[in-house]
Short mmCIF file of C-alpha atoms in Angstrom, two decimals:
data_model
loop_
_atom_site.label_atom_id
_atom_site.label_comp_id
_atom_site.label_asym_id
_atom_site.label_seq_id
_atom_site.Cartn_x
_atom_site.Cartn_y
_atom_site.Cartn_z
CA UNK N 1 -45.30 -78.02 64.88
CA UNK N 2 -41.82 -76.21 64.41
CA UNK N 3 -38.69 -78.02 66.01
CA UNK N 4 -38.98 -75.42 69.09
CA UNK N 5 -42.39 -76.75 69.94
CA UNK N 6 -40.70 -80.42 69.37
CA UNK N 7 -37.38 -79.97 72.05
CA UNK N 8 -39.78 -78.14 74.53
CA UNK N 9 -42.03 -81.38 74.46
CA UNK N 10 -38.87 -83.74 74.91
CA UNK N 11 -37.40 -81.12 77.99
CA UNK N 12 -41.12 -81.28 79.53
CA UNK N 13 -40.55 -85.11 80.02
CA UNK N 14 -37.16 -85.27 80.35
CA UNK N 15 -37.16 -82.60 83.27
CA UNK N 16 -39.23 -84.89 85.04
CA UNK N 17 -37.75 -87.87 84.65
CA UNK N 18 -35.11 -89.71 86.43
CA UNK N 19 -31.46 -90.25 85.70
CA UNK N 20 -32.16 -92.92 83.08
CA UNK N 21 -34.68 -90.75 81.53
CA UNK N 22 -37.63 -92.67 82.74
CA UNK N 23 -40.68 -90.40 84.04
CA UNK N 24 -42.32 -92.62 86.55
CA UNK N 25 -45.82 -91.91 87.95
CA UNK N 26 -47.26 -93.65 90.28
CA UNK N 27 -50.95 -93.62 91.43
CA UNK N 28 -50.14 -95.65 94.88
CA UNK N 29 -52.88 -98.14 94.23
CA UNK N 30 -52.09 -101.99 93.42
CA UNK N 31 -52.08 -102.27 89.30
CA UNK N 32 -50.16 -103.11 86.37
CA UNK N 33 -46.47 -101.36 85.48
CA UNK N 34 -47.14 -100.34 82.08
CA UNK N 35 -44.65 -98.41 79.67
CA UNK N 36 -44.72 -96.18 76.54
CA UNK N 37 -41.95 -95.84 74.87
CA UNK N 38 -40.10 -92.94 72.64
CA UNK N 39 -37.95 -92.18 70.72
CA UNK N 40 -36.32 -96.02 70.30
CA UNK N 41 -35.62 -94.38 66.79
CA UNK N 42 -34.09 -91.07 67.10
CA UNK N 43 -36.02 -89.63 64.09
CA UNK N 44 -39.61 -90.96 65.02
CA UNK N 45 -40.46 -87.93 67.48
CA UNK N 46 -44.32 -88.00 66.74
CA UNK N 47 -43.77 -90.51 69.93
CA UNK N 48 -42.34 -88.12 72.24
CA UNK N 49 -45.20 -85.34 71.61
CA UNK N 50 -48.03 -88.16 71.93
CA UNK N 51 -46.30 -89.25 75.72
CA UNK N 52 -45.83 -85.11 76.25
CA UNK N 53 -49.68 -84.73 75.46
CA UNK N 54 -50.52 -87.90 77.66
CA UNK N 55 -48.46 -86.28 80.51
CA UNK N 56 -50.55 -83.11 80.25
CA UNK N 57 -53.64 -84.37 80.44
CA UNK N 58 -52.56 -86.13 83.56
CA UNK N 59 -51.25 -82.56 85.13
CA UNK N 60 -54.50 -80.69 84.17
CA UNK N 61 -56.98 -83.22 85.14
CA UNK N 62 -58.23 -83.99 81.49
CA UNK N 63 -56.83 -87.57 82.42
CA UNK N 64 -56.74 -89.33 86.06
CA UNK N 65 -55.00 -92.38 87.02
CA UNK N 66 -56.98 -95.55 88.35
CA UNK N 67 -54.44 -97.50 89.63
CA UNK N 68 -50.43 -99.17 88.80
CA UNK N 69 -48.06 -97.36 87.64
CA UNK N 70 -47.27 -95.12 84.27
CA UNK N 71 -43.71 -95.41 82.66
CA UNK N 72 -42.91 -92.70 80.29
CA UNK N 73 -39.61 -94.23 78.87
CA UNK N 74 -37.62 -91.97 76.49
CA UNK N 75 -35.17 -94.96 74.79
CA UNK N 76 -32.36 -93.12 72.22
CA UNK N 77 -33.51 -89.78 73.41
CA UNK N 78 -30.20 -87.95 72.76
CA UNK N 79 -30.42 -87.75 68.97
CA UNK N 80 -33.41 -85.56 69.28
CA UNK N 81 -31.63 -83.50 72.50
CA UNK N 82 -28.89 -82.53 70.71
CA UNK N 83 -30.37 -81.76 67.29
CA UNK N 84 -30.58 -77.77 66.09
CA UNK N 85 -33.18 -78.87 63.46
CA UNK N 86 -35.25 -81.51 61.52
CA UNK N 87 -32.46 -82.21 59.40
CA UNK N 88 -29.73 -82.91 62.28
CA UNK N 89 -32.69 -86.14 63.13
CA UNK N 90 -31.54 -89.63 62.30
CA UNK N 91 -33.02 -93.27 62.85
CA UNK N 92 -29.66 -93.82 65.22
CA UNK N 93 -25.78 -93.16 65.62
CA UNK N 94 -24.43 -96.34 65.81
CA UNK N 95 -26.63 -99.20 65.20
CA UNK N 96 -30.61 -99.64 65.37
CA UNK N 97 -31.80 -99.69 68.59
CA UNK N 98 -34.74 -101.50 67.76
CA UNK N 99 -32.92 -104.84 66.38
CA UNK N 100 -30.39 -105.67 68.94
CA UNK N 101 -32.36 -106.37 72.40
CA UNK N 102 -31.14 -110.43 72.29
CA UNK N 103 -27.07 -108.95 71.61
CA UNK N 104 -24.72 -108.75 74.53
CA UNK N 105 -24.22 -105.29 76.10
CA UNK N 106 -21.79 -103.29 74.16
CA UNK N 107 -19.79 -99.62 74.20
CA UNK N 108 -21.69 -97.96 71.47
CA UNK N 109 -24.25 -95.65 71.87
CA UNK N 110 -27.49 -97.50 71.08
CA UNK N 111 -26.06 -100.59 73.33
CA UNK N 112 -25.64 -98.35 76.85
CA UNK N 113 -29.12 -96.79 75.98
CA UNK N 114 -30.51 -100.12 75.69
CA UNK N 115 -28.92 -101.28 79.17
CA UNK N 116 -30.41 -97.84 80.56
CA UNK N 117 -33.60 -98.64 79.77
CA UNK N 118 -33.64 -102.61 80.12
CA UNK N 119 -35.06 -103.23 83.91
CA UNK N 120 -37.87 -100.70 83.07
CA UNK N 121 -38.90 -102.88 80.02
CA UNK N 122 -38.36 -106.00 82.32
CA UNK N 123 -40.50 -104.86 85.00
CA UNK N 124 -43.50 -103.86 82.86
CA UNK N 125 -46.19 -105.73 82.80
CA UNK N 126 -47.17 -103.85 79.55
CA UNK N 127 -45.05 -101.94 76.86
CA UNK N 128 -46.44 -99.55 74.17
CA UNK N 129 -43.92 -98.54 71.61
CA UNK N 130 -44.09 -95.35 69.92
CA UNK N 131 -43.17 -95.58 66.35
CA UNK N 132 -43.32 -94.21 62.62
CA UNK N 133 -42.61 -94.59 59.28
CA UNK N 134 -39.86 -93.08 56.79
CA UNK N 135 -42.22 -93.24 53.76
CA UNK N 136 -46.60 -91.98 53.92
CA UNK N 137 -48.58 -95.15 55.13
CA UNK N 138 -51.55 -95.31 57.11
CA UNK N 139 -51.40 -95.92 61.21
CA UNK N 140 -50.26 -99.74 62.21
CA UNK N 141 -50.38 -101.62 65.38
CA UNK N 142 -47.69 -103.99 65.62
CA UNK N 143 -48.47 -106.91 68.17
CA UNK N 144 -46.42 -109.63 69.30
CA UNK N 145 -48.15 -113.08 70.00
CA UNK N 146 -50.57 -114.65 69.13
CA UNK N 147 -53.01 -114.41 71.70
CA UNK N 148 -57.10 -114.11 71.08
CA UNK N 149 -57.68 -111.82 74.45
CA UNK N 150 -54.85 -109.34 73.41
CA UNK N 151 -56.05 -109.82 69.10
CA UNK N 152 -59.75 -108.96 70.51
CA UNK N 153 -58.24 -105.61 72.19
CA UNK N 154 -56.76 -104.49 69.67
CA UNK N 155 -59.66 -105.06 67.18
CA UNK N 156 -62.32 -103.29 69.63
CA UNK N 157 -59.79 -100.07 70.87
CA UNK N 158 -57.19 -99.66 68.45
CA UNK N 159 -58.35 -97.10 65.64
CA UNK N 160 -55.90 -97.93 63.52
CA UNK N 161 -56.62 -99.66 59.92
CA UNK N 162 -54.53 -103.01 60.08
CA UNK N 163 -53.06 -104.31 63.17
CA UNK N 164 -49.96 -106.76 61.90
CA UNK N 165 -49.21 -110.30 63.47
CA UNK N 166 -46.13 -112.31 63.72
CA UNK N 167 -43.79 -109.40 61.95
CA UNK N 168 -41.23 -110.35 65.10
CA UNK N 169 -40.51 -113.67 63.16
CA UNK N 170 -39.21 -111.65 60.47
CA UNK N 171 -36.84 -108.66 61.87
CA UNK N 172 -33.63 -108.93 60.79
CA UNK N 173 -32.98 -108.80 64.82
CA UNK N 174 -34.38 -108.42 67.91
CA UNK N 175 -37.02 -105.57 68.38
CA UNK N 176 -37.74 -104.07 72.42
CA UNK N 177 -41.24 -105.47 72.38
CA UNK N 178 -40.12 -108.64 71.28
CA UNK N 179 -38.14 -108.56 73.72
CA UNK N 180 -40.84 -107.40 76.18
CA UNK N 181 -42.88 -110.26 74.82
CA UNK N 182 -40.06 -112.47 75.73
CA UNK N 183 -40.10 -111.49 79.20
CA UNK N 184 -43.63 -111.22 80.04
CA UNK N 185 -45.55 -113.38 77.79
CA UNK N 186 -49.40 -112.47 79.21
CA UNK N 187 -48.68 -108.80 78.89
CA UNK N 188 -49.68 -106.45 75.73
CA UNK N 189 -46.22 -105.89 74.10
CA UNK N 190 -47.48 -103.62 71.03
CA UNK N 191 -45.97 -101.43 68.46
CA UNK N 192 -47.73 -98.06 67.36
CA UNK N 193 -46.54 -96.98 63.71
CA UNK N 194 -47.85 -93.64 63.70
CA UNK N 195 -47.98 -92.34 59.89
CA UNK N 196 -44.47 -90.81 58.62
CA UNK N 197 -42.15 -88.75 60.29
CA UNK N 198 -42.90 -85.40 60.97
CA UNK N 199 -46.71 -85.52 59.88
CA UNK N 200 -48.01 -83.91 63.54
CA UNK N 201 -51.02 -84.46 62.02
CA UNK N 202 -51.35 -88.13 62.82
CA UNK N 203 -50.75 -86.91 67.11
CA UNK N 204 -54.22 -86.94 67.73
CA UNK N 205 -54.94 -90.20 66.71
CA UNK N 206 -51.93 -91.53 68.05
CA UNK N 207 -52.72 -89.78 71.41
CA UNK N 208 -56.37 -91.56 70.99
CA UNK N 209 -55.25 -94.85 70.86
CA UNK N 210 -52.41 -94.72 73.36
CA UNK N 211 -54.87 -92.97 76.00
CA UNK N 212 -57.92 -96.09 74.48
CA UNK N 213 -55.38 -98.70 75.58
CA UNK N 214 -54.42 -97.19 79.00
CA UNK N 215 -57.58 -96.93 79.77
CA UNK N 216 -58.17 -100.60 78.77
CA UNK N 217 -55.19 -101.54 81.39
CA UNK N 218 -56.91 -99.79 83.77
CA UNK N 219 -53.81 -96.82 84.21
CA UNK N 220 -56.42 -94.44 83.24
CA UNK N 221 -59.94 -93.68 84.60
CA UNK N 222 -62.66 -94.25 81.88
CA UNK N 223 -64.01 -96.93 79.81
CA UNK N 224 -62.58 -97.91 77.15
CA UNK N 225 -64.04 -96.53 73.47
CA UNK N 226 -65.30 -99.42 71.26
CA UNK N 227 -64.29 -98.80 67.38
CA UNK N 228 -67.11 -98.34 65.16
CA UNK N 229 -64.93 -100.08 62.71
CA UNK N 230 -62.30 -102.95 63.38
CA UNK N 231 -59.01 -102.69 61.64
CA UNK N 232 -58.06 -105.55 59.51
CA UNK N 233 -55.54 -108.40 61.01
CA UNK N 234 -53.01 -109.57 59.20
CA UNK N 235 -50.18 -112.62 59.78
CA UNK N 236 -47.32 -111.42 58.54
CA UNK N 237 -45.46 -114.51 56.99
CA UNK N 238 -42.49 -113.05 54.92
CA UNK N 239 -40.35 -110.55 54.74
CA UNK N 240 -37.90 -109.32 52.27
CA UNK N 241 -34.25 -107.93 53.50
CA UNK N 242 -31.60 -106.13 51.34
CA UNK N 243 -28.32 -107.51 51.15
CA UNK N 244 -26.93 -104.01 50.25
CA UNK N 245 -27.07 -100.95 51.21
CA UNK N 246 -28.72 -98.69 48.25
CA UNK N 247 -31.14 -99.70 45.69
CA UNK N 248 -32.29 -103.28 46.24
CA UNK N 249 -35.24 -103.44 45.11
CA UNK N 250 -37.11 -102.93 42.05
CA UNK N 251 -40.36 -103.20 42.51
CA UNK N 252 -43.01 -104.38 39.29
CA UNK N 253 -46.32 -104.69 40.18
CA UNK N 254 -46.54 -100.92 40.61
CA UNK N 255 -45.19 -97.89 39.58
CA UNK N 256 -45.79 -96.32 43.19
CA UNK N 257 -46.21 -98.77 45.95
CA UNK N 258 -47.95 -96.73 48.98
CA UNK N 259 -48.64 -99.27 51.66
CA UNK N 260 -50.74 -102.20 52.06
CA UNK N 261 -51.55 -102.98 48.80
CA UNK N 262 -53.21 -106.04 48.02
CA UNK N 263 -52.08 -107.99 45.29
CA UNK N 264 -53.42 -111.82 44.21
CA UNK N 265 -51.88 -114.87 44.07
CA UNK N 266 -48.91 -115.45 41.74
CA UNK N 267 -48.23 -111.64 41.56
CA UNK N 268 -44.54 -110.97 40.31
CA UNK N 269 -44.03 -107.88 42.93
CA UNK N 270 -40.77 -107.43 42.56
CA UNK N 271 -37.11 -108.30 42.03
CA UNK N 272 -34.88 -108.05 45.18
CA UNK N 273 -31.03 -108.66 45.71
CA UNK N 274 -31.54 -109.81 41.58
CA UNK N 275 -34.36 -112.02 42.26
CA UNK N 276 -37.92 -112.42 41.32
CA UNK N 277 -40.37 -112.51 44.40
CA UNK N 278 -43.92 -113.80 43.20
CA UNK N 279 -46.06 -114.30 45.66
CA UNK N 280 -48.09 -117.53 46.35
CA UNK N 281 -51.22 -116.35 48.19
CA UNK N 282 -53.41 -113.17 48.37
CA UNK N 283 -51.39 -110.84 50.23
CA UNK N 284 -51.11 -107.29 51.58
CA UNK N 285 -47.70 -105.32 50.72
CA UNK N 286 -47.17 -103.45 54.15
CA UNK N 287 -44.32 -100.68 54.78
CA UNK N 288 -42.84 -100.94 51.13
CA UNK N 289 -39.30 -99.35 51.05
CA UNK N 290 -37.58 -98.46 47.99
CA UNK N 291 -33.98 -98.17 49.07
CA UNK N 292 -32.13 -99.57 51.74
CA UNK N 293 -30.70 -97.40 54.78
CA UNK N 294 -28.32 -100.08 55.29
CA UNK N 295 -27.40 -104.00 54.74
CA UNK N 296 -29.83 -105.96 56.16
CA UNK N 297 -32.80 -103.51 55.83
CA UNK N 298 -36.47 -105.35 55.78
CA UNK N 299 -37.43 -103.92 52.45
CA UNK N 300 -41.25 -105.16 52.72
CA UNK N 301 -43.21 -107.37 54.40
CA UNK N 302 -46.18 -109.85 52.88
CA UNK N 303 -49.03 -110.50 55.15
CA UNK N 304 -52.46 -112.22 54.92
CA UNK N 305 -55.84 -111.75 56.60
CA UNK N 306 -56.53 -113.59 59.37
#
């Protein structure tokens, strides 16, 4: 996909959508609100071509609503609009979007987008939030709470290999779908970590899982598909986060971490801020960084099977 292709599927949404940028559609028939989100990062656009490729399946007929109502919800949208190319794409232009949702309304950029798009997040019963990564990993679902009927959904329709618990308890800040989670504690407030930036390869699964789970709210006609294989679930219950901005981190139990790798117990993985971190269980290494954008950066977090 060249950046062309990429503005003409942010335009095809944003077109359509309202003056907060929220594409609304509505099937007319009693349901849930449910909203996916893109773009909370301005550099994660894999998002905005997955909700672009949901959106045309529901103009051509590939896809038909069943009932509630569809929010296409494009959060810090404006990085991407006025970009000339890939390199002009950054995570955001004041402060991250994604770790300020329990801060007080501010002047800055990323603080009016997040008023913009706050009642649409409030009134969903449901929010899917469409992420990825800055380094190659596998697909993630990110869900907050701890819930068995919302665990069990994402084993059975979410083809992705882990699916991470709990990570909310360790953001240096507060995330949207925390925040979502906050609000409306019975709904599915999930995030979907694609793969890395710019690999339009991982769009088809994304769009996969994103049209698996609307269908399992009942947006979209259709059952459901039931995976063949279940993803792992893991509890996140540490994280590690860089005091400085640069390099933090050293890390020693391998020469090239790549993402969820499992180490045993008493594993010296690395040395942060000047510190040794061993850990004391079995544990899974999940979204490994080796610098950090910024002070107060999660550099990794450790997670267990469930």
């Amino acid at each position: 996909m060249n950046f062309e292709e990429l503005k003409h599927a942010l335009s095809e949404i944003s077109e359509a959508a309202n003056q907060d940028a929220v594409l609304t559609l509505d099937s007319g028939l009693p349901g849930p609100t449910v909203s996916v989100v893109a773009l909370t990062h301005g550099n994660e656009v894999t998002g905005v071509v997955t909700a672009q490729r949901v959106l045309q399946g529901l103009r051509d007929g590939a896809l038909k609503q069943r009932s509630g109502r569809l929010q296409i919800v494009l959060a810090n949208y404006e990085i991407l609009q006025e970009a000339d190319d890939f390199d002009d794409l950054v995570r955001f232009k004041f402060e991250d979007m994604n770790r300020i949702w329990a801060k007080p309304g501010g002047v800055e950029h990323e603080h009016l987008a997040k008023e913009r798009i706050r009642p649409y997040i409030e009134q969903s019963d449901h929010v899917i939030d469409l992420h990825s990564t800055n380094r190659a990993s596998t697909a993630i679902g990110i869900l907050m709470g701890y819930e068995a009927g919302r665990i069990d959904a994402m084993r059975r329709h979410l083809d992705t290999p882990y699916v991470l618990l709990e990570a909310e308890k360790f953001l240096n800040g507060m995330s949207l779908v925390e925040f979502h989670q906050n609000t409306r504690k019975n709904g599915l407030s999930l995030v979907i970590e694609a793969g890395q930036h710019f690999d339009f390869t991982t769009i088809e699964t994304n769009v996969d899982n994103t049209v698996n789970l609307l269908k399992h709210l009942d947006i979209l006609e259709g059952s459901p598909t039931d995976l063949a294989e279940q993803p792992k679930v893991l509890r996140v219950y540490a994280s590690g986060i860089a005091q400085t901005a640069g390099k933090a981190i050293s890390w020693k139990y391998s020469d090239n971490p790549e993402g969820f790798d499992f180490v045993e117990t008493g594993t010296h993985i690395c040395d942060l801020n000047g510190e040794a971190v061993v850990v004391d269980r079995d544990t899974y290494i999940v979204m490994q960084q080796v610098e950090a954008l910024h002070a107060g950066k999660e550099m990794y977090y450790l997670a267990a099977e469930v």
